[in-house]
Amino acid sequence: MAGDVTSLRAYFERGESDTAVTTKPLPPSLSSSPAGLWELMQAEARSHRDPVLRELTRPAVLDQPDFASALAFLLSRKLSSDLVRKATIFALVRDFQRSRPSTVEMAAADLVSIRARDPAATGYLVPFLFFKGFHAIQSYRLAHWLWHESRQPLAQYVQSRASELFAVDIHPAARLGQRIMFDHGTGIVVGETAVIEDDVALLQNVTLGGTGKESGDRHPKVRRGALIGTGAKVLGNIEIGEGAKVGAGSIVLKSVSPFTTVVGNPARVVGTRHEGLPSLTMDQTLPPLEYEI
């Protein structure tokens, strides 16, 4: 597994992004295809001996024919309510997956990325079943499809339900890539015109919001491989450059250059330009500051 993680990081850093949201597929050799990932998840499920946990893993994983069906089963249990039945949501998710088969591959890539980057994820089954950042992103993808199918009220139902359940609020019109990691997830807000490219990592309580004074295109654009620390607020139609790092608690009101670290309120550049994508290592340390408070 350690070799897979090293290969995964090397693969990420070879990618180039020249579009608003990239969708570069992962190589099959990393077992990141839905079929390969599904074999690993089923093996993990069969290894569990806890009788209570098996009551969950059997219907959610062992009784499902493939990764796409398991994801639809999971989302139907999460997003249904007293007035919207599980079977209705399951059928809706399956229609979405058939209409946009690439989204199943993106979900698999998200899960593999979590396993590679999060030390709390010792396998694939636990983040699939329990990590609400992963659940929130998959719910967003369903809502995004509905939004562009001219079913905006239903998209907003999914957004609202996901916000209630996961404490993550992503507008259905926002544009997200893949291999995105919402670490812990709680309190993340992503506005209507925001863009989050591939390989980005956001920690809890991050806001990608507007300034409150504008309409139209008013939210941040977060480029590939950026890392935004806990509690940071990024406001306005600004750009967080590729590989940039935003320190915890920062308030960012101006664009951040690629491979640059900013911190503070208002955020300012610290240290020198770095190399690599901080989202892949999840290294949140900052260069030595030139001042003390």
GROMACS .gro file of C-alpha atoms in nm:
model
  293
    1MET     CA    1   0.000   0.000   0.000
    2ALA     CA    2   0.286   0.240   0.075
    3GLY     CA    3   0.411   0.190  -0.280
    4ASP     CA    4   0.065   0.268  -0.415
    5VAL     CA    5   0.056   0.592  -0.216
    6THR     CA    6   0.397   0.697  -0.348
    7SER     CA    7   0.289   0.620  -0.703
    8LEU     CA    8  -0.036   0.807  -0.649
    9ARG     CA    9   0.141   1.122  -0.535
   10ALA     CA   10   0.389   1.102  -0.822
   11TYR     CA   11   0.100   1.061  -1.063
   12PHE     CA   12  -0.082   1.365  -0.923
   13GLU     CA   13   0.225   1.586  -0.956
   14ARG     CA   14   0.270   1.493  -1.323
   15GLY     CA   15  -0.076   1.623  -1.414
   16GLU     CA   16  -0.129   1.957  -1.580
   17SER     CA   17  -0.441   2.168  -1.550
   18ASP     CA   18  -0.541   2.414  -1.820
   19THR     CA   19  -0.916   2.408  -1.766
   20ALA     CA   20  -1.144   2.539  -1.494
   21VAL     CA   21  -1.206   2.189  -1.361
   22THR     CA   22  -0.988   1.899  -1.471
   23THR     CA   23  -1.096   1.537  -1.478
   24LYS     CA   24  -0.769   1.350  -1.533
   25PRO     CA   25  -0.832   0.977  -1.472
   26LEU     CA   26  -0.622   0.767  -1.237
   27PRO     CA   27  -0.415   0.480  -1.379
   28PRO     CA   28  -0.569   0.132  -1.338
   29SER     CA   29  -0.246   0.004  -1.181
   30LEU     CA   30  -0.333   0.192  -0.862
   31SER     CA   31  -0.654  -0.011  -0.810
   32SER     CA   32  -0.848   0.313  -0.835
   33SER     CA   33  -1.090   0.195  -1.102
   34PRO     CA   34  -1.436   0.136  -0.957
   35ALA     CA   35  -1.399  -0.240  -1.020
   36GLY     CA   36  -1.057  -0.266  -0.856
   37LEU     CA   37  -1.159  -0.050  -0.564
   38TRP     CA   38  -1.477  -0.255  -0.521
   39GLU     CA   39  -1.276  -0.576  -0.479
   40LEU     CA   40  -1.072  -0.416  -0.201
   41MET     CA   41  -1.383  -0.282  -0.025
   42GLN     CA   42  -1.557  -0.619  -0.034
   43ALA     CA   43  -1.247  -0.789   0.106
   44GLU     CA   44  -1.243  -0.539   0.392
   45ALA     CA   45  -1.613  -0.595   0.457
   46ARG     CA   46  -1.568  -0.972   0.471
   47SER     CA   47  -1.287  -0.932   0.724
   48HIS     CA   48  -1.504  -0.760   0.984
   49ARG     CA   49  -1.619  -0.982   1.268
   50ASP     CA   50  -1.816  -0.734   1.479
   51PRO     CA   51  -2.180  -0.853   1.457
   52VAL     CA   52  -2.318  -0.501   1.479
   53LEU     CA   53  -2.094  -0.370   1.202
   54ARG     CA   54  -2.181  -0.665   0.982
   55GLU     CA   55  -2.546  -0.555   0.997
   56LEU     CA   56  -2.427  -0.244   0.813
   57THR     CA   57  -2.161  -0.384   0.582
   58ARG     CA   58  -2.375  -0.668   0.447
   59PRO     CA   59  -2.655  -0.461   0.288
   60ALA     CA   60  -2.429  -0.164   0.211
   61VAL     CA   61  -2.139  -0.355   0.054
   62LEU     CA   62  -2.153  -0.734   0.050
   63ASP     CA   63  -2.502  -0.753  -0.100
   64GLN     CA   64  -2.430  -0.488  -0.365
   65PRO     CA   65  -2.317  -0.592  -0.716
   66ASP     CA   66  -2.067  -0.309  -0.774
   67PHE     CA   67  -1.925   0.021  -0.650
   68ALA     CA   68  -2.187   0.234  -0.829
   69SER     CA   69  -2.477   0.045  -0.671
   70ALA     CA   70  -2.318   0.062  -0.328
   71LEU     CA   71  -2.274   0.439  -0.364
   72ALA     CA   72  -2.638   0.475  -0.474
   73PHE     CA   73  -2.747   0.263  -0.177
   74LEU     CA   74  -2.542   0.476   0.061
   75LEU     CA   75  -2.669   0.809  -0.074
   76SER     CA   76  -3.029   0.689  -0.077
   77ARG     CA   77  -3.006   0.610   0.295
   78LYS     CA   78  -2.844   0.945   0.367
   79LEU     CA   79  -3.052   1.178   0.150
   80SER     CA   80  -3.399   1.030   0.194
   81SER     CA   81  -3.644   1.175   0.443
   82ASP     CA   82  -3.994   1.121   0.578
   83LEU     CA   83  -4.135   1.267   0.257
   84VAL     CA   84  -3.881   1.143  -0.001
   85ARG     CA   85  -3.842   0.765  -0.004
   86LYS     CA   86  -3.513   0.574  -0.014
   87ALA     CA   87  -3.622   0.391  -0.329
   88THR     CA   88  -3.685   0.724  -0.502
   89ILE     CA   89  -3.339   0.858  -0.420
   90PHE     CA   90  -3.176   0.527  -0.516
   91ALA     CA   91  -3.343   0.536  -0.858
   92LEU     CA   92  -3.245   0.902  -0.899
   93VAL     CA   93  -2.879   0.831  -0.821
   94ARG     CA   94  -2.873   0.536  -1.060
   95ASP     CA   95  -3.022   0.754  -1.336
   96PHE     CA   96  -2.750   1.009  -1.264
   97GLN     CA   97  -2.476   0.745  -1.279
   98ARG     CA   98  -2.604   0.606  -1.608
   99SER     CA   99  -2.627   0.957  -1.753
  100ARG     CA  100  -2.280   1.057  -1.627
  101PRO     CA  101  -2.074   0.736  -1.590
  102SER     CA  102  -1.754   0.938  -1.540
  103THR     CA  103  -1.886   1.048  -1.201
  104VAL     CA  104  -1.857   0.692  -1.071
  105GLU     CA  105  -1.489   0.696  -1.164
  106MET     CA  106  -1.455   1.036  -0.998
  107ALA     CA  107  -1.609   0.901  -0.676
  108ALA     CA  108  -1.361   0.612  -0.681
  109ALA     CA  109  -1.076   0.858  -0.737
  110ASP     CA  110  -1.198   1.067  -0.442
  111LEU     CA  111  -1.194   0.762  -0.217
  112VAL     CA  112  -0.847   0.648  -0.328
  113SER     CA  113  -0.721   1.002  -0.269
  114ILE     CA  114  -0.857   1.007   0.087
  115ARG     CA  115  -0.685   0.675   0.158
  116ALA     CA  116  -0.357   0.814   0.024
  117ARG     CA  117  -0.362   1.144   0.212
  118ASP     CA  118  -0.551   1.093   0.539
  119PRO     CA  119  -0.364   0.896   0.809
  120ALA     CA  120  -0.700   0.832   0.977
  121ALA     CA  121  -0.810   0.631   0.672
  122THR     CA  122  -0.646   0.290   0.718
  123GLY     CA  123  -0.857   0.135   0.441
  124TYR     CA  124  -1.131   0.220   0.192
  125LEU     CA  125  -1.442   0.088   0.366
  126VAL     CA  126  -1.444   0.325   0.663
  127PRO     CA  127  -1.415   0.649   0.461
  128PHE     CA  128  -1.675   0.517   0.216
  129LEU     CA  129  -1.924   0.445   0.493
  130PHE     CA  130  -1.846   0.715   0.748
  131PHE     CA  131  -1.646   1.013   0.616
  132LYS     CA  132  -1.899   1.290   0.569
  133GLY     CA  133  -1.665   1.503   0.358
  134PHE     CA  134  -1.673   1.222   0.100
  135HIS     CA  135  -2.051   1.192   0.134
  136ALA     CA  136  -2.098   1.566   0.089
  137ILE     CA  137  -1.898   1.574  -0.235
  138GLN     CA  138  -2.091   1.279  -0.382
  139SER     CA  139  -2.421   1.445  -0.285
  140TYR     CA  140  -2.303   1.766  -0.451
  141ARG     CA  141  -2.237   1.580  -0.775
  142LEU     CA  142  -2.595   1.454  -0.779
  143ALA     CA  143  -2.725   1.805  -0.708
  144HIS     CA  144  -2.499   1.955  -0.977
  145TRP     CA  145  -2.640   1.715  -1.237
  146LEU     CA  146  -2.996   1.798  -1.134
  147TRP     CA  147  -2.918   2.170  -1.153
  148HIS     CA  148  -2.807   2.140  -1.513
  149GLU     CA  149  -3.101   1.915  -1.597
  150SER     CA  150  -3.331   2.211  -1.515
  151ARG     CA  151  -3.444   2.046  -1.192
  152GLN     CA  152  -3.319   2.324  -0.966
  153PRO     CA  153  -3.571   2.278  -0.681
  154LEU     CA  154  -3.478   1.910  -0.649
  155ALA     CA  155  -3.108   2.005  -0.665
  156GLN     CA  156  -3.169   2.245  -0.378
  157TYR     CA  157  -3.345   1.971  -0.182
  158VAL     CA  158  -3.031   1.757  -0.214
  159GLN     CA  159  -2.814   2.055  -0.115
  160SER     CA  160  -3.032   2.129   0.187
  161ARG     CA  161  -3.050   1.766   0.298
  162ALA     CA  162  -2.674   1.723   0.265
  163SER     CA  163  -2.618   2.043   0.464
  164GLU     CA  164  -2.844   1.914   0.743
  165LEU     CA  165  -2.668   1.578   0.757
  166PHE     CA  166  -2.304   1.663   0.695
  167ALA     CA  167  -2.277   2.032   0.797
  168VAL     CA  168  -2.131   2.097   0.450
  169ASP     CA  169  -2.311   2.341   0.221
  170ILE     CA  170  -2.212   2.328  -0.148
  171HIS     CA  171  -2.424   2.521  -0.396
  172PRO     CA  172  -2.530   2.289  -0.682
  173ALA     CA  173  -2.402   2.535  -0.944
  174ALA     CA  174  -2.046   2.538  -0.805
  175ARG     CA  175  -1.787   2.349  -1.010
  176LEU     CA  176  -1.575   2.081  -0.844
  177GLY     CA  177  -1.315   1.850  -0.990
  178GLN     CA  178  -1.205   1.516  -0.847
  179ARG     CA  179  -0.967   1.378  -0.586
  180ILE     CA  180  -1.091   1.659  -0.362
  181MET     CA  181  -1.055   1.608   0.012
  182PHE     CA  182  -1.282   1.777   0.266
  183ASP     CA  183  -1.098   1.676   0.583
  184HIS     CA  184  -1.360   1.639   0.862
  185GLY     CA  185  -1.595   1.844   0.647
  186THR     CA  186  -1.785   2.021   0.923
  187GLY     CA  187  -1.863   2.385   0.847
  188ILE     CA  188  -1.739   2.397   0.487
  189VAL     CA  189  -1.935   2.640   0.267
  190VAL     CA  190  -1.889   2.664  -0.113
  191GLY     CA  191  -2.071   2.942  -0.297
  192GLU     CA  192  -2.262   2.934  -0.625
  193THR     CA  193  -1.988   3.054  -0.862
  194ALA     CA  194  -1.694   2.891  -0.682
  195VAL     CA  195  -1.455   2.657  -0.862
  196ILE     CA  196  -1.249   2.386  -0.691
  197GLU     CA  197  -1.006   2.208  -0.921
  198ASP     CA  198  -0.855   1.861  -0.888
  199ASP     CA  199  -0.650   1.752  -0.586
  200VAL     CA  200  -0.754   2.043  -0.361
  201ALA     CA  201  -0.785   1.993   0.016
  202LEU     CA  202  -1.013   2.197   0.242
  203LEU     CA  203  -1.022   2.153   0.617
  204GLN     CA  204  -1.314   2.214   0.850
  205ASN     CA  205  -1.491   2.551   0.869
  206VAL     CA  206  -1.352   2.681   0.540
  207THR     CA  207  -1.573   2.930   0.354
  208LEU     CA  208  -1.545   3.002  -0.018
  209GLY     CA  209  -1.786   3.294  -0.014
  210GLY     CA  210  -1.877   3.627  -0.163
  211THR     CA  211  -1.810   3.968  -0.016
  212GLY     CA  212  -2.180   4.042   0.014
  213LYS     CA  213  -2.154   4.341  -0.222
  214GLU     CA  214  -2.159   4.173  -0.561
  215SER     CA  215  -2.380   3.966  -0.787
  216GLY     CA  216  -2.286   3.740  -1.076
  217ASP     CA  217  -1.944   3.571  -1.065
  218ARG     CA  218  -1.857   3.646  -0.704
  219HIS     CA  219  -1.686   3.344  -0.548
  220PRO     CA  220  -1.327   3.212  -0.531
  221LYS     CA  221  -1.151   2.993  -0.785
  222VAL     CA  222  -0.926   2.740  -0.611
  223ARG     CA  223  -0.670   2.592  -0.847
  224ARG     CA  224  -0.519   2.247  -0.854
  225GLY     CA  225  -0.344   2.114  -0.546
  226ALA     CA  226  -0.412   2.411  -0.316
  227LEU     CA  227  -0.449   2.354   0.059
  228ILE     CA  228  -0.682   2.575   0.263
  229GLY     CA  229  -0.641   2.543   0.639
  230THR     CA  230  -0.894   2.518   0.918
  231GLY     CA  231  -1.130   2.812   0.955
  232ALA     CA  232  -0.996   3.012   0.661
  233LYS     CA  233  -1.238   3.249   0.486
  234VAL     CA  234  -1.172   3.312   0.117
  235LEU     CA  235  -1.405   3.585  -0.007
  236GLY     CA  236  -1.483   3.732  -0.346
  237ASN     CA  237  -1.406   3.650  -0.708
  238ILE     CA  238  -1.038   3.587  -0.643
  239GLU     CA  239  -0.799   3.308  -0.734
  240ILE     CA  240  -0.609   3.076  -0.503
  241GLY     CA  241  -0.327   2.968  -0.732
  242GLU     CA  242  -0.210   2.617  -0.809
  243GLY     CA  243  -0.027   2.464  -0.514
  244ALA     CA  244  -0.096   2.761  -0.287
  245LYS     CA  245  -0.131   2.720   0.089
  246VAL     CA  246  -0.368   2.923   0.307
  247GLY     CA  247  -0.295   2.913   0.680
  248ALA     CA  248  -0.557   2.826   0.939
  249GLY     CA  249  -0.786   3.112   1.039
  250SER     CA  250  -0.677   3.339   0.754
  251ILE     CA  251  -0.910   3.585   0.584
  252VAL     CA  252  -0.820   3.606   0.217
  253LEU     CA  253  -0.954   3.902   0.017
  254LYS     CA  254  -0.697   3.914  -0.265
  255SER     CA  255  -0.574   3.653  -0.511
  256VAL     CA  256  -0.289   3.426  -0.401
  257SER     CA  257  -0.010   3.343  -0.645
  258PRO     CA  258   0.070   2.979  -0.728
  259PHE     CA  259   0.295   2.790  -0.483
  260THR     CA  260   0.272   3.071  -0.227
  261THR     CA  261   0.181   3.059   0.143
  262VAL     CA  262  -0.043   3.323   0.300
  263VAL     CA  263  -0.159   3.366   0.658
  264GLY     CA  264  -0.330   3.623   0.877
  265ASN     CA  265  -0.614   3.875   0.878
  266PRO     CA  266  -0.595   4.007   0.620
  267ALA     CA  267  -0.383   3.731   0.470
  268ARG     CA  268  -0.030   3.819   0.360
  269VAL     CA  269   0.251   3.625   0.197
  270VAL     CA  270   0.498   3.452   0.428
  271GLY     CA  271   0.816   3.269   0.341
  272THR     CA  272   0.938   3.199  -0.011
  273ARG     CA  273   0.777   3.025  -0.304
  274HIS     CA  274   0.754   2.649  -0.243
  275GLU     CA  275   0.742   2.350  -0.474
  276GLY     CA  276   0.492   2.070  -0.505
  277LEU     CA  277   0.125   2.051  -0.411
  278PRO     CA  278   0.067   2.089  -0.036
  279SER     CA  279  -0.273   1.922  -0.061
  280LEU     CA  280  -0.104   1.589  -0.133
  281THR     CA  281   0.109   1.588   0.180
  282MET     CA  282  -0.147   1.777   0.393
  283ASP     CA  283   0.146   1.969   0.542
  284GLN     CA  284  -0.010   2.265   0.723
  285THR     CA  285   0.308   2.400   0.879
  286LEU     CA  286   0.401   2.759   0.800
  287PRO     CA  287   0.736   2.927   0.734
  288PRO     CA  288   0.883   3.125   1.026
  289LEU     CA  289   0.683   3.444   1.071
  290GLU     CA  290   0.858   3.779   1.074
  291TYR     CA  291   0.645   3.919   1.355
  292GLU     CA  292   0.484   3.824   1.683
  293ILE     CA  293   0.147   3.925   1.827
   0.00000   0.00000   0.00000
